[in-house]
Short mmCIF file of C-alpha atoms in Angstrom, two decimals:
data_model
loop_
_atom_site.label_atom_id
_atom_site.label_comp_id
_atom_site.label_asym_id
_atom_site.label_seq_id
_atom_site.Cartn_x
_atom_site.Cartn_y
_atom_site.Cartn_z
CA MET A 1 -9.00 -17.81 31.81
CA ALA A 2 -9.47 -19.23 28.36
CA SER A 3 -9.33 -22.98 28.10
CA LEU A 4 -6.31 -24.74 26.69
CA GLY A 5 -8.35 -25.99 23.72
CA GLY A 6 -9.59 -22.51 22.86
CA ARG A 7 -6.08 -21.15 22.88
CA TRP A 8 -4.77 -23.77 20.48
CA LEU A 9 -7.83 -23.39 18.26
CA ARG A 10 -7.11 -19.67 17.89
CA ARG A 11 -3.46 -20.35 17.10
CA LEU A 12 -4.45 -22.98 14.55
CA ILE A 13 -6.88 -20.61 12.78
CA VAL A 14 -4.23 -17.87 12.52
CA VAL A 15 -1.50 -20.17 11.26
CA GLY A 16 -3.83 -22.04 8.89
CA TYR A 17 -5.17 -18.85 7.31
CA LEU A 18 -1.72 -17.34 6.77
CA TRP A 19 -0.36 -20.64 5.47
CA LEU A 20 -3.06 -20.97 2.83
CA LEU A 21 -3.22 -17.30 1.85
CA VAL A 22 0.43 -16.23 1.92
CA LEU A 23 3.09 -18.76 2.84
CA TRP A 24 2.18 -21.77 0.76
CA PRO A 25 1.65 -19.90 -2.53
CA THR A 26 4.79 -17.80 -2.02
CA TRP A 27 6.89 -20.84 -1.21
CA TYR A 28 5.40 -22.71 -4.18
CA VAL A 29 6.44 -20.00 -6.64
CA ALA A 30 9.93 -19.79 -5.15
CA LYS A 31 10.28 -23.55 -5.54
CA ASN A 32 9.00 -23.50 -9.15
CA THR A 33 11.39 -20.69 -10.05
CA LEU A 34 14.47 -22.40 -8.71
CA VAL A 35 13.52 -25.91 -9.80
CA GLY A 36 15.95 -25.74 -12.73
CA GLY A 37 18.76 -24.50 -10.49
CA PHE A 38 20.36 -21.09 -10.16
CA GLY A 39 22.07 -21.33 -13.55
CA ALA A 40 18.78 -21.56 -15.44
CA PHE A 41 17.33 -18.74 -13.33
CA TRP A 42 20.34 -16.56 -14.11
CA ASP A 43 20.09 -17.32 -17.86
CA LEU A 44 16.45 -16.20 -17.91
CA LEU A 45 17.38 -12.90 -16.29
CA ARG A 46 20.00 -12.29 -18.97
CA LEU A 47 17.56 -12.45 -21.87
CA PRO A 48 17.73 -9.06 -23.64
CA GLU A 49 14.09 -8.10 -23.09
CA VAL A 50 14.27 -9.06 -19.42
CA THR A 51 17.48 -7.08 -18.92
CA SER A 52 15.91 -4.11 -20.67
CA ALA A 53 12.80 -4.28 -18.45
CA LEU A 54 14.96 -4.42 -15.33
CA GLU A 55 16.91 -1.40 -16.56
CA VAL A 56 13.73 0.59 -17.21
CA THR A 57 12.38 -0.30 -13.76
CA ALA A 58 15.66 0.58 -12.06
CA ARG A 59 15.94 3.90 -13.89
CA VAL A 60 12.35 4.98 -13.23
CA SER A 61 12.49 3.87 -9.57
CA VAL A 62 15.76 5.64 -8.79
CA ILE A 63 14.64 8.92 -10.37
CA ALA A 64 11.21 8.77 -8.70
CA VAL A 65 12.64 7.95 -5.28
CA ALA A 66 15.24 10.75 -5.54
CA ILE A 67 12.55 13.30 -6.46
CA ASN A 68 10.34 11.97 -3.68
CA VAL A 69 12.99 12.27 -1.01
CA VAL A 70 13.65 15.93 -1.86
CA PHE A 71 10.01 16.99 -2.13
CA GLY A 72 8.92 14.66 0.66
CA VAL A 73 11.24 16.34 3.16
CA TRP A 74 10.24 19.76 1.85
CA LEU A 75 6.52 19.07 2.16
CA SER A 76 7.01 17.49 5.61
CA VAL A 77 8.87 20.53 6.95
CA VAL A 78 6.22 22.83 5.51
CA LEU A 79 3.40 20.73 7.01
CA VAL A 80 4.90 20.51 10.50
CA ARG A 81 6.64 23.85 10.96
CA TYR A 82 4.37 26.36 9.29
CA ARG A 83 0.78 27.50 9.49
CA PHE A 84 -0.99 28.41 6.28
CA PRO A 85 -4.50 28.14 4.89
CA GLY A 86 -5.25 24.68 3.48
CA ARG A 87 -2.76 22.84 5.65
CA ARG A 88 -5.22 20.15 6.74
CA VAL A 89 -6.49 19.62 3.20
CA LEU A 90 -2.92 19.23 1.95
CA SER A 91 -2.18 16.74 4.72
CA ALA A 92 -5.26 14.69 3.82
CA LEU A 93 -4.51 14.78 0.07
CA ILE A 94 -1.02 13.41 0.69
CA ASP A 95 -2.59 10.21 2.03
CA LEU A 96 -4.81 9.83 -1.03
CA PRO A 97 -2.40 7.67 -3.08
CA LEU A 98 -2.65 5.02 -0.34
CA SER A 99 -6.30 4.33 -1.04
CA VAL A 100 -6.94 5.39 -4.64
CA SER A 101 -6.78 2.86 -7.48
CA PRO A 102 -3.53 2.91 -9.48
CA VAL A 103 -5.65 2.94 -12.65
CA VAL A 104 -7.28 6.19 -11.48
CA VAL A 105 -3.78 7.62 -10.98
CA GLY A 106 -2.89 6.60 -14.53
CA LEU A 107 -6.06 8.17 -15.93
CA ALA A 108 -5.46 11.41 -14.00
CA LEU A 109 -1.97 11.72 -15.51
CA MET A 110 -3.28 10.85 -18.99
CA LEU A 111 -5.94 13.59 -18.84
CA VAL A 112 -3.23 16.17 -18.17
CA TYR A 113 -0.19 14.84 -20.03
CA SER A 114 -1.53 12.71 -22.90
CA PRO A 115 -0.27 13.97 -26.30
CA ALA A 116 -3.71 13.25 -27.80
CA TYR A 117 -6.07 14.87 -25.30
CA GLY A 118 -4.10 16.11 -22.26
CA TRP A 119 -4.42 19.68 -20.96
CA PHE A 120 -0.65 20.21 -20.99
CA GLY A 121 0.19 17.16 -23.08
CA LYS A 122 -1.05 18.59 -26.38
CA PRO A 123 0.96 21.84 -26.29
CA LEU A 124 3.98 20.01 -24.84
CA SER A 125 3.79 17.39 -27.58
CA SER A 126 3.73 20.02 -30.34
CA ALA A 127 6.78 21.55 -28.66
CA GLY A 128 8.43 18.14 -28.95
CA VAL A 129 8.27 17.21 -25.26
CA GLN A 130 6.81 13.82 -24.48
CA ILE A 131 5.68 13.02 -20.95
CA VAL A 132 3.23 10.15 -21.18
CA PHE A 133 4.39 7.03 -23.08
CA ALA A 134 7.96 7.99 -22.14
CA THR A 135 10.17 7.92 -19.05
CA PRO A 136 8.82 11.17 -17.48
CA GLY A 137 5.29 9.74 -17.43
CA MET A 138 6.43 6.55 -15.72
CA VAL A 139 8.40 8.64 -13.21
CA LEU A 140 5.34 10.81 -12.49
CA ALA A 141 3.14 7.74 -11.95
CA THR A 142 5.71 6.21 -9.61
CA CYS A 143 6.13 9.49 -7.69
CA PHE A 144 2.37 9.73 -7.24
CA VAL A 145 1.96 6.28 -5.69
CA THR A 146 5.03 6.56 -3.45
CA LEU A 147 4.35 10.16 -2.36
CA PRO A 148 3.02 9.41 1.15
CA LEU A 149 5.74 6.94 2.13
CA VAL A 150 8.52 9.45 2.88
CA ILE A 151 6.18 12.07 4.33
CA ARG A 152 4.41 9.66 6.70
CA GLU A 153 7.77 8.60 8.15
CA VAL A 154 9.26 12.10 8.45
CA VAL A 155 6.27 14.08 9.77
CA PRO A 156 5.92 12.31 13.18
CA VAL A 157 9.69 12.56 13.78
CA LEU A 158 9.68 16.28 13.00
CA GLU A 159 6.78 16.73 15.41
CA GLU A 160 8.59 14.75 18.08
CA LEU A 161 11.86 16.69 17.65
CA GLY A 162 10.21 20.04 18.24
CA GLU A 163 11.75 23.34 17.33
CA ASP A 164 14.03 24.12 20.27
CA GLN A 165 17.29 23.22 18.55
CA GLU A 166 16.29 24.91 15.32
CA GLN A 167 15.40 28.09 17.19
CA ALA A 168 18.67 27.95 19.12
CA ALA A 169 20.61 27.63 15.87
CA ARG A 170 18.70 30.50 14.33
CA SER A 171 19.20 32.76 17.37
CA LEU A 172 22.94 32.08 17.04
CA GLY A 173 22.77 33.47 13.54
CA ALA A 174 22.27 30.41 11.31
CA GLY A 175 20.23 30.98 8.17
CA THR A 176 17.20 28.93 7.08
CA TRP A 177 19.26 26.69 4.81
CA GLN A 178 22.09 26.22 7.32
CA THR A 179 19.65 25.35 10.10
CA PHE A 180 17.91 22.89 7.82
CA ARG A 181 21.12 21.21 6.74
CA ARG A 182 22.88 21.09 10.12
CA ILE A 183 19.98 20.56 12.55
CA THR A 184 16.83 19.31 10.81
CA VAL A 185 18.33 16.77 8.39
CA PRO A 186 20.44 14.93 11.03
CA GLY A 187 17.35 14.76 13.27
CA ILE A 188 15.18 13.08 10.63
CA ARG A 189 17.98 10.99 9.15
CA TRP A 190 16.56 7.57 10.08
CA ALA A 191 12.98 8.39 9.21
CA LEU A 192 14.29 9.50 5.84
CA VAL A 193 16.10 6.20 5.32
CA TYR A 194 12.94 4.21 6.18
CA GLY A 195 10.87 6.33 3.82
CA LEU A 196 13.45 5.96 1.08
CA VAL A 197 13.63 2.16 1.33
CA LEU A 198 9.84 1.78 1.53
CA SER A 199 9.45 4.06 -1.51
CA LEU A 200 12.00 2.04 -3.41
CA ALA A 201 10.15 -1.22 -2.66
CA ARG A 202 6.87 0.31 -3.79
CA ALA A 203 8.44 1.89 -6.90
CA LEU A 204 10.03 -1.37 -8.08
CA GLY A 205 6.67 -3.11 -7.84
CA GLU A 206 4.33 -0.44 -9.22
CA PHE A 207 2.13 -1.89 -11.93
CA GLY A 208 -1.28 -0.36 -12.62
CA ALA A 209 -0.41 3.33 -12.85
CA VAL A 210 2.75 2.69 -14.86
CA LYS A 211 0.91 0.34 -17.20
CA VAL A 212 -1.57 3.07 -18.13
CA VAL A 213 1.05 5.73 -18.92
CA SER A 214 3.70 3.61 -20.64
CA SER A 215 3.83 2.47 -24.26
CA ARG A 216 4.77 -1.08 -23.13
CA ILE A 217 7.10 -1.99 -25.97
CA ALA A 218 9.12 -5.05 -24.95
CA GLY A 219 12.85 -4.39 -24.98
CA LYS A 220 12.31 -0.63 -24.91
CA SER A 221 9.74 0.83 -22.52
CA MET A 222 8.44 -2.21 -20.67
CA THR A 223 8.99 -2.30 -16.92
CA ALA A 224 9.67 -5.49 -14.97
CA THR A 225 6.10 -5.72 -13.68
CA THR A 226 4.48 -5.15 -17.07
CA LEU A 227 6.80 -7.75 -18.60
CA VAL A 228 5.64 -10.25 -15.94
CA GLU A 229 2.11 -9.74 -17.19
CA ALA A 230 3.09 -9.96 -20.85
CA ARG A 231 5.08 -13.18 -20.37
CA SER A 232 2.84 -14.95 -17.84
CA GLN A 233 0.91 -16.81 -20.50
CA PHE A 234 3.43 -17.82 -23.17
CA ALA A 235 6.77 -17.64 -21.39
CA PRO A 236 5.88 -18.48 -17.79
CA HIS A 237 9.47 -19.23 -16.82
CA GLU A 238 10.53 -15.69 -17.62
CA ALA A 239 7.53 -14.37 -15.67
CA TYR A 240 8.41 -16.56 -12.69
CA ALA A 241 12.09 -15.57 -12.72
CA LEU A 242 11.25 -11.86 -12.86
CA SER A 243 8.57 -12.26 -10.19
CA PHE A 244 11.01 -14.02 -7.92
CA LEU A 245 13.54 -11.24 -8.36
CA LEU A 246 10.94 -8.52 -7.70
CA ALA A 247 9.58 -10.34 -4.66
CA PHE A 248 13.08 -10.86 -3.36
CA ALA A 249 13.89 -7.15 -3.75
CA GLY A 250 10.65 -6.22 -1.96
CA VAL A 251 11.32 -8.56 0.94
CA VAL A 252 14.92 -7.34 1.25
CA CYS A 253 13.68 -3.74 1.48
CA LEU A 254 11.21 -4.63 4.24
CA VAL A 255 13.81 -6.63 6.15
CA ILE A 256 16.24 -3.68 5.97
CA VAL A 257 13.60 -1.36 7.43
CA ALA A 258 12.67 -3.89 10.16
CA LEU A 259 16.33 -4.36 11.12
CA LEU A 260 17.04 -0.62 11.21
CA ARG A 261 13.94 -0.03 13.31
CA SER A 262 14.84 -2.68 15.90
CA LEU A 263 18.42 -1.30 16.01
CA GLY A 264 17.00 2.19 16.51
CA GLU A 265 14.77 1.01 19.37
CA LYS A 266 17.70 -0.59 21.17
CA SER A 267 20.02 2.39 20.99
CA MET B 1 3.93 23.42 19.80
CA SER B 2 4.34 26.82 18.21
CA ARG B 3 4.21 27.10 14.48
CA ARG B 4 5.79 29.91 12.58
CA ARG B 5 4.25 32.00 9.90
CA LEU B 6 6.00 31.88 6.57
CA ASP B 7 9.13 33.94 6.06
CA ARG B 8 10.49 34.61 2.59
CA GLY B 9 12.87 31.65 2.19
CA ALA B 10 10.28 29.25 3.51
CA GLY B 11 7.67 30.86 1.30
CA LEU B 12 9.77 30.02 -1.76
CA GLY B 13 10.17 26.47 -0.47
CA LEU B 14 6.46 26.14 0.04
CA GLY B 15 5.87 27.57 -3.42
CA ALA B 16 8.17 25.06 -5.11
CA ALA B 17 6.71 22.18 -3.15
CA MET B 18 3.18 23.28 -4.04
CA ILE B 19 3.98 23.61 -7.75
CA TRP B 20 5.33 20.06 -7.78
CA PHE B 21 2.38 18.80 -5.74
CA SER B 22 -0.03 20.55 -8.11
CA LEU B 23 1.58 19.15 -11.25
CA LEU B 24 1.71 15.67 -9.76
CA VAL B 25 -1.52 15.37 -7.78
CA LEU B 26 -3.87 18.36 -7.73
CA ILE B 27 -4.16 19.21 -11.44
CA PRO B 28 -4.42 15.57 -12.60
CA LEU B 29 -7.12 14.80 -10.02
CA ALA B 30 -8.92 18.01 -10.91
CA ALA B 31 -8.76 16.95 -14.56
CA ILE B 32 -10.73 13.82 -13.73
CA VAL B 33 -13.45 15.75 -11.95
CA VAL B 34 -13.60 18.45 -14.65
CA LYS B 35 -13.77 15.85 -17.40
CA ALA B 36 -16.51 13.96 -15.59
CA ALA B 37 -18.46 17.13 -14.85
CA GLY B 38 -18.08 18.26 -18.48
CA GLY B 39 -20.39 15.49 -19.60
CA GLY B 40 -22.95 16.60 -17.05
CA LEU B 41 -25.05 14.39 -14.82
CA ALA B 42 -26.31 12.59 -17.91
CA THR B 43 -22.89 11.00 -18.57
CA PHE B 44 -22.68 9.89 -14.94
CA GLY B 45 -26.10 8.33 -15.11
CA HIS B 46 -25.36 6.75 -18.45
CA VAL B 47 -22.01 5.25 -17.38
CA LEU B 48 -23.12 4.00 -13.99
CA THR B 49 -26.35 2.42 -15.17
CA GLU B 50 -24.82 0.76 -18.20
CA SER B 51 -25.11 -2.90 -17.27
CA GLU B 52 -21.46 -4.00 -17.59
CA THR B 53 -20.15 -1.12 -15.46
CA ARG B 54 -22.97 -1.50 -12.93
CA ASP B 55 -22.22 -5.20 -12.54
CA ALA B 56 -18.51 -4.46 -12.14
CA LEU B 57 -19.26 -1.88 -9.42
CA LEU B 58 -21.68 -4.17 -7.57
CA LEU B 59 -19.28 -7.11 -7.75
CA THR B 60 -16.32 -5.07 -6.51
CA VAL B 61 -18.29 -3.57 -3.62
CA LYS B 62 -19.63 -7.01 -2.64
CA MET B 63 -16.17 -8.61 -2.71
CA SER B 64 -14.57 -5.74 -0.80
CA VAL B 65 -17.25 -5.84 1.90
CA LEU B 66 -16.88 -9.60 2.30
CA VAL B 67 -13.10 -9.40 2.55
CA THR B 68 -13.31 -6.46 4.97
CA VAL B 69 -15.54 -8.52 7.28
CA VAL B 70 -13.01 -11.38 7.12
CA ASN B 71 -10.20 -8.91 7.82
CA VAL B 72 -12.01 -7.39 10.80
CA VAL B 73 -12.50 -10.81 12.40
CA LEU B 74 -9.27 -12.57 11.45
CA GLY B 75 -7.10 -9.42 11.43
CA THR B 76 -8.15 -8.60 14.99
CA LEU B 77 -7.58 -12.23 16.00
CA ILE B 78 -4.10 -12.21 14.43
CA ALA B 79 -3.22 -8.94 16.18
CA TRP B 80 -4.50 -10.39 19.47
CA GLU B 81 -2.43 -13.56 19.10
CA LEU B 82 0.66 -11.51 18.25
CA VAL B 83 0.33 -9.18 21.24
CA ARG B 84 -1.41 -11.14 24.00
CA ASP B 85 -0.75 -14.82 23.35
CA ARG B 86 2.83 -15.02 24.57
CA PRO B 87 4.19 -18.55 25.06
CA ARG B 88 3.28 -19.67 28.58
CA ARG B 89 5.81 -21.05 31.02
CA VAL B 90 4.77 -23.48 33.73
CA GLY B 91 7.22 -23.65 36.64
CA GLY B 92 9.95 -21.81 34.73
CA ALA B 93 10.04 -24.15 31.72
CA ALA B 94 7.99 -24.00 28.55
CA GLY B 95 6.57 -27.20 27.06
CA VAL B 96 7.39 -28.21 23.49
CA GLY B 97 4.08 -26.83 22.23
CA GLU B 98 4.60 -23.44 23.82
CA TRP B 99 8.22 -23.33 22.64
CA LEU B 100 7.01 -24.03 19.09
CA TRP B 101 4.33 -21.33 19.34
CA GLY B 102 7.02 -18.86 20.40
CA LYS B 103 8.87 -19.51 17.13
CA VAL B 104 5.71 -19.53 14.99
CA ARG B 105 4.65 -16.16 16.42
CA VAL B 106 7.84 -14.54 15.12
CA VAL B 107 7.21 -15.97 11.64
CA VAL B 108 3.56 -14.84 11.71
CA ASP B 109 4.69 -11.29 12.48
CA LEU B 110 6.96 -11.34 9.39
CA VAL B 111 4.43 -13.01 7.08
CA ILE B 112 1.87 -10.23 7.67
CA ASP B 113 4.09 -7.81 5.73
CA ILE B 114 4.68 -10.05 2.70
CA PRO B 115 1.65 -8.64 0.81
CA PHE B 116 3.21 -5.16 1.19
CA ALA B 117 6.53 -6.43 -0.17
CA LEU B 118 5.20 -8.27 -3.24
CA PRO B 119 4.25 -6.28 -6.35
CA THR B 120 0.55 -6.82 -7.06
CA ILE B 121 1.19 -8.53 -10.39
CA VAL B 122 3.50 -10.96 -8.59
CA ALA B 123 0.82 -11.53 -5.94
CA GLY B 124 -1.52 -12.56 -8.76
CA LEU B 125 1.03 -14.99 -10.17
CA VAL B 126 1.74 -16.39 -6.70
CA LEU B 127 -1.94 -16.99 -5.89
CA LEU B 128 -2.52 -18.49 -9.33
CA SER B 129 -0.13 -21.31 -8.44
CA LEU B 130 -2.25 -22.46 -5.50
CA TYR B 131 -5.75 -21.48 -6.63
CA GLY B 132 -5.41 -21.76 -10.41
CA PRO B 133 -5.83 -24.55 -12.95
CA HIS B 134 -2.78 -26.46 -11.66
CA SER B 135 -3.72 -26.14 -8.00
CA PRO B 136 -2.08 -28.85 -5.86
CA LEU B 137 -5.08 -28.48 -3.52
CA GLY B 138 -7.59 -29.11 -6.29
CA LEU B 139 -9.02 -25.63 -5.75
CA HIS B 140 -9.48 -24.51 -9.34
CA TRP B 141 -10.95 -21.11 -8.40
CA ALA B 142 -8.87 -18.94 -10.70
CA PRO B 143 -9.36 -17.53 -13.20
CA THR B 144 -13.06 -18.11 -13.79
CA THR B 145 -14.76 -17.85 -10.40
CA GLN B 146 -15.50 -14.96 -8.08
CA LYS B 147 -13.74 -16.83 -5.26
CA ALA B 148 -10.44 -15.99 -7.00
CA ILE B 149 -11.27 -12.28 -6.62
CA LEU B 150 -11.92 -12.82 -2.90
CA VAL B 151 -8.55 -14.50 -2.47
CA ALA B 152 -6.73 -11.72 -4.35
CA ILE B 153 -8.33 -8.94 -2.30
CA ALA B 154 -7.81 -10.86 0.96
CA PHE B 155 -4.13 -11.22 0.11
CA VAL B 156 -3.42 -7.57 -0.69
CA THR B 157 -5.46 -6.20 2.26
CA LEU B 158 -4.17 -8.64 4.90
CA PRO B 159 -1.84 -6.20 6.72
CA PHE B 160 -4.28 -3.29 7.22
CA VAL B 161 -6.40 -4.36 10.20
CA VAL B 162 -3.55 -6.31 11.83
CA ARG B 163 -1.14 -3.38 11.65
CA THR B 164 -3.64 -0.79 12.92
CA VAL B 165 -4.93 -2.92 15.83
CA GLN B 166 -1.57 -4.34 16.94
CA PRO B 167 0.00 -1.10 18.32
CA VAL B 168 -3.23 -0.16 20.12
CA LEU B 169 -3.35 -3.55 21.85
CA GLU B 170 0.30 -3.17 22.80
CA GLU B 171 -0.37 0.21 24.45
CA LEU B 172 -3.44 -1.07 26.28
CA ASP B 173 -2.81 -1.47 30.00
CA THR B 174 -3.83 -4.89 31.31
CA ASP B 175 -4.39 -3.50 34.83
CA VAL B 176 -7.96 -2.50 34.05
CA GLU B 177 -8.70 -5.97 32.69
CA ASP B 178 -7.16 -7.59 35.75
CA ALA B 179 -9.18 -5.35 38.03
CA ALA B 180 -12.42 -6.20 36.22
CA ALA B 181 -11.59 -9.91 36.34
CA SER B 182 -10.76 -9.74 40.05
CA LEU B 183 -14.12 -8.06 40.67
CA GLY B 184 -15.74 -11.13 39.15
CA ALA B 185 -16.28 -10.12 35.52
CA ALA B 186 -16.32 -13.08 33.17
CA ARG B 187 -13.63 -13.31 30.47
CA PHE B 188 -16.12 -12.47 27.74
CA THR B 189 -17.47 -9.48 29.67
CA VAL B 190 -13.95 -8.09 30.09
CA LEU B 191 -13.33 -8.44 26.36
CA ARG B 192 -16.64 -6.84 25.43
CA ARG B 193 -16.68 -4.00 27.96
CA ILE B 194 -12.99 -3.10 28.25
CA VAL B 195 -10.87 -4.39 25.37
CA LEU B 196 -13.33 -3.97 22.50
CA PRO B 197 -14.15 -0.27 23.11
CA ALA B 198 -10.42 0.49 23.24
CA VAL B 199 -9.52 -1.22 19.97
CA LEU B 200 -12.72 -0.43 18.06
CA PRO B 201 -11.45 2.84 16.51
CA ALA B 202 -8.35 1.02 15.26
CA ILE B 203 -10.42 -1.82 13.84
CA PHE B 204 -12.63 0.74 12.10
CA ALA B 205 -9.64 2.60 10.66
CA GLY B 206 -8.09 -0.64 9.40
CA ALA B 207 -11.41 -1.74 7.94
CA SER B 208 -11.88 1.51 6.02
CA LEU B 209 -8.38 1.27 4.54
CA SER B 210 -8.97 -2.37 3.69
CA PHE B 211 -12.29 -1.58 1.97
CA ALA B 212 -10.81 1.27 -0.07
CA ARG B 213 -7.84 -0.86 -1.11
CA GLY B 214 -10.09 -3.78 -2.03
CA LEU B 215 -12.32 -1.57 -4.14
CA SER B 216 -9.35 -0.17 -6.05
CA GLU B 217 -7.41 -3.40 -6.54
CA TYR B 218 -6.11 -3.95 -10.05
CA GLY B 219 -2.69 -5.61 -10.36
CA SER B 220 -3.35 -8.94 -8.66
CA LEU B 221 -6.61 -9.45 -10.58
CA VAL B 222 -5.03 -9.11 -14.01
CA LEU B 223 -3.64 -12.65 -13.86
CA LEU B 224 -5.91 -14.18 -11.24
CA SER B 225 -9.29 -13.29 -12.73
CA SER B 226 -10.59 -13.90 -16.23
CA ASN B 227 -12.26 -10.46 -16.00
CA SER B 228 -15.24 -11.55 -18.05
CA PRO B 229 -18.00 -8.94 -18.28
CA HIS B 230 -20.90 -9.25 -15.81
CA ARG B 231 -19.24 -12.12 -13.93
CA THR B 232 -15.65 -11.56 -12.85
CA GLU B 233 -14.86 -8.05 -14.06
CA THR B 234 -14.00 -5.53 -11.33
CA VAL B 235 -14.18 -1.74 -11.43
CA SER B 236 -10.49 -1.05 -12.00
CA VAL B 237 -10.39 -3.52 -14.90
CA ARG B 238 -13.44 -1.84 -16.43
CA LEU B 239 -11.79 1.55 -15.93
CA PHE B 240 -8.65 0.33 -17.67
CA ALA B 241 -10.74 -0.82 -20.64
CA PHE B 242 -12.33 2.66 -20.91
CA ILE B 243 -8.85 4.24 -20.96
CA GLU B 244 -7.62 1.80 -23.64
CA GLN B 245 -10.62 2.71 -25.80
CA SER B 246 -9.84 6.43 -25.24
CA ASN B 247 -13.35 6.70 -23.83
CA THR B 248 -12.20 9.42 -21.44
CA GLU B 249 -15.67 10.67 -20.47
CA SER B 250 -16.81 7.29 -19.17
CA ALA B 251 -13.41 6.67 -17.58
CA ALA B 252 -13.53 10.02 -15.77
CA ALA B 253 -17.08 9.42 -14.51
CA LEU B 254 -16.16 6.00 -13.11
CA ALA B 255 -12.86 7.31 -11.70
CA THR B 256 -14.73 10.11 -9.91
CA VAL B 257 -16.82 7.53 -8.07
CA LEU B 258 -13.65 5.69 -7.02
CA LEU B 259 -11.99 8.96 -5.97
CA VAL B 260 -14.94 9.89 -3.74
CA VAL B 261 -14.74 6.50 -2.00
CA ALA B 262 -10.98 6.89 -1.51
CA LEU B 263 -11.48 10.37 -0.04
CA LEU B 264 -14.19 9.07 2.30
CA ALA B 265 -11.84 6.36 3.55
CA ILE B 266 -9.18 8.98 4.32
CA LEU B 267 -11.76 11.18 6.02
CA VAL B 268 -12.82 8.29 8.26
CA LEU B 269 -9.18 7.62 9.08
CA ASP B 270 -8.54 11.29 9.89
CA VAL B 271 -11.61 11.58 12.16
CA VAL B 272 -10.79 8.34 13.99
CA GLN B 273 -7.16 9.35 14.52
CA ARG B 274 -8.21 12.74 15.88
CA ARG B 275 -10.67 11.13 18.31
CA VAL B 276 -8.07 8.64 19.48
CA ALA B 277 -5.51 11.44 19.93
CA ARG B 278 -8.01 13.45 21.98
CA HIS B 279 -8.99 10.56 24.26
CA GLY B 280 -5.52 9.09 24.55
#
């Protein structure tokens, strides 16, 4: 058995490392943000450019998450229930956004949708459709980076559920759509909720990819994260207030998922 | 489990999903490779040997390797403490120390996920407060030293090894360890011969994710690092500069290198998961 001293040394290393790397800095920023009281914090969030950035972030995130939920479920069902050539490659590519740089994602979208040099961007731009430097580009970037989050939650649940119930429904005369709506969706309901909340957290905080494809005009097309960068030097209080709000939203999302999961395990 | 071939309704579904997936992921990634290949090998050679880009690549690889080593050691230790170091009770009652550890353990488990919850730009701002010019610790690492880059990458990659090793340790049956110990194996021998082989694939998977994430980090470095050429500029920052200058050929060449590394990390993950699934 390990000695008493060794045990406490290990505990001390773990706690010390996490304290210095995560807890102390996070706590320090929270304290600095709220040092002027909640009233001052609230006033900062009501500045027009801050409100506008929050609106842009909310709009882009909600659209991206909605698209992701629909296509995420679709792609998951296809991956689990059907055999077709290229299935493994598709499955591997879906994980790619987890490890690729957000700047690479931004560049990839620029090369296709940029009005100046994009494959589709040039013809689309002469037809009057703008993707990059507008909301659709930011939505695409956000969809790209959050793509795996729904699918990685739903796929294992679909595999676990198996096909018995779906086959039973079909043999009783239910169509593909009816089976999907009445049997499949209720089965993956919770996985879908986890994926949705995790996507939302990631979407609210996306920075690199969105920065590349947005025009970053304060008060118009700046997202909350890009405004944090823009204000960090000359208006640090605004940057801190926005950061606090974003961090708070992220933590709330994770806590929701953790609570739902522990509830799910109990029942 | 049986898998069906495609019928017509499902075929349409697959088609729509694939069109979206192509527009979002496949065509844009292909555009990078095509653009990079368009310049020929000469552009690759030119971009990667140009001294500023080369230094950025070398620095980022060095920092990511260092942090990954730290993550392998400390991440595994954290996972171990979370799973195996339950507060001990002597004669039915726990001492104050053990009671306290019981509470701290719960907090530790929550803290591990904070880097996933914070946007990267916020992570940069947060770390700047403790390791920047106004550091209460007197550690003025950011924004001019390479230590600041280490801290940023360590922060954003903290959860990977912990969260891949933790479930494997939880599944691991302690019977085998007890048997080995009862047959006279020393504590260290049990760890080396029984526990380590079981968790090694998970450590490896976590390490590859951590390395890939470290190499691609951008957001937290924007505020935490001065990003000065040859000294504190990382690959993603260099790539962003290429895009801003509309130097798409150089950007595509550098992005292709990053893409290949990201794909390799996923490949490693896939192979490890398959092996674990087969042996488990």
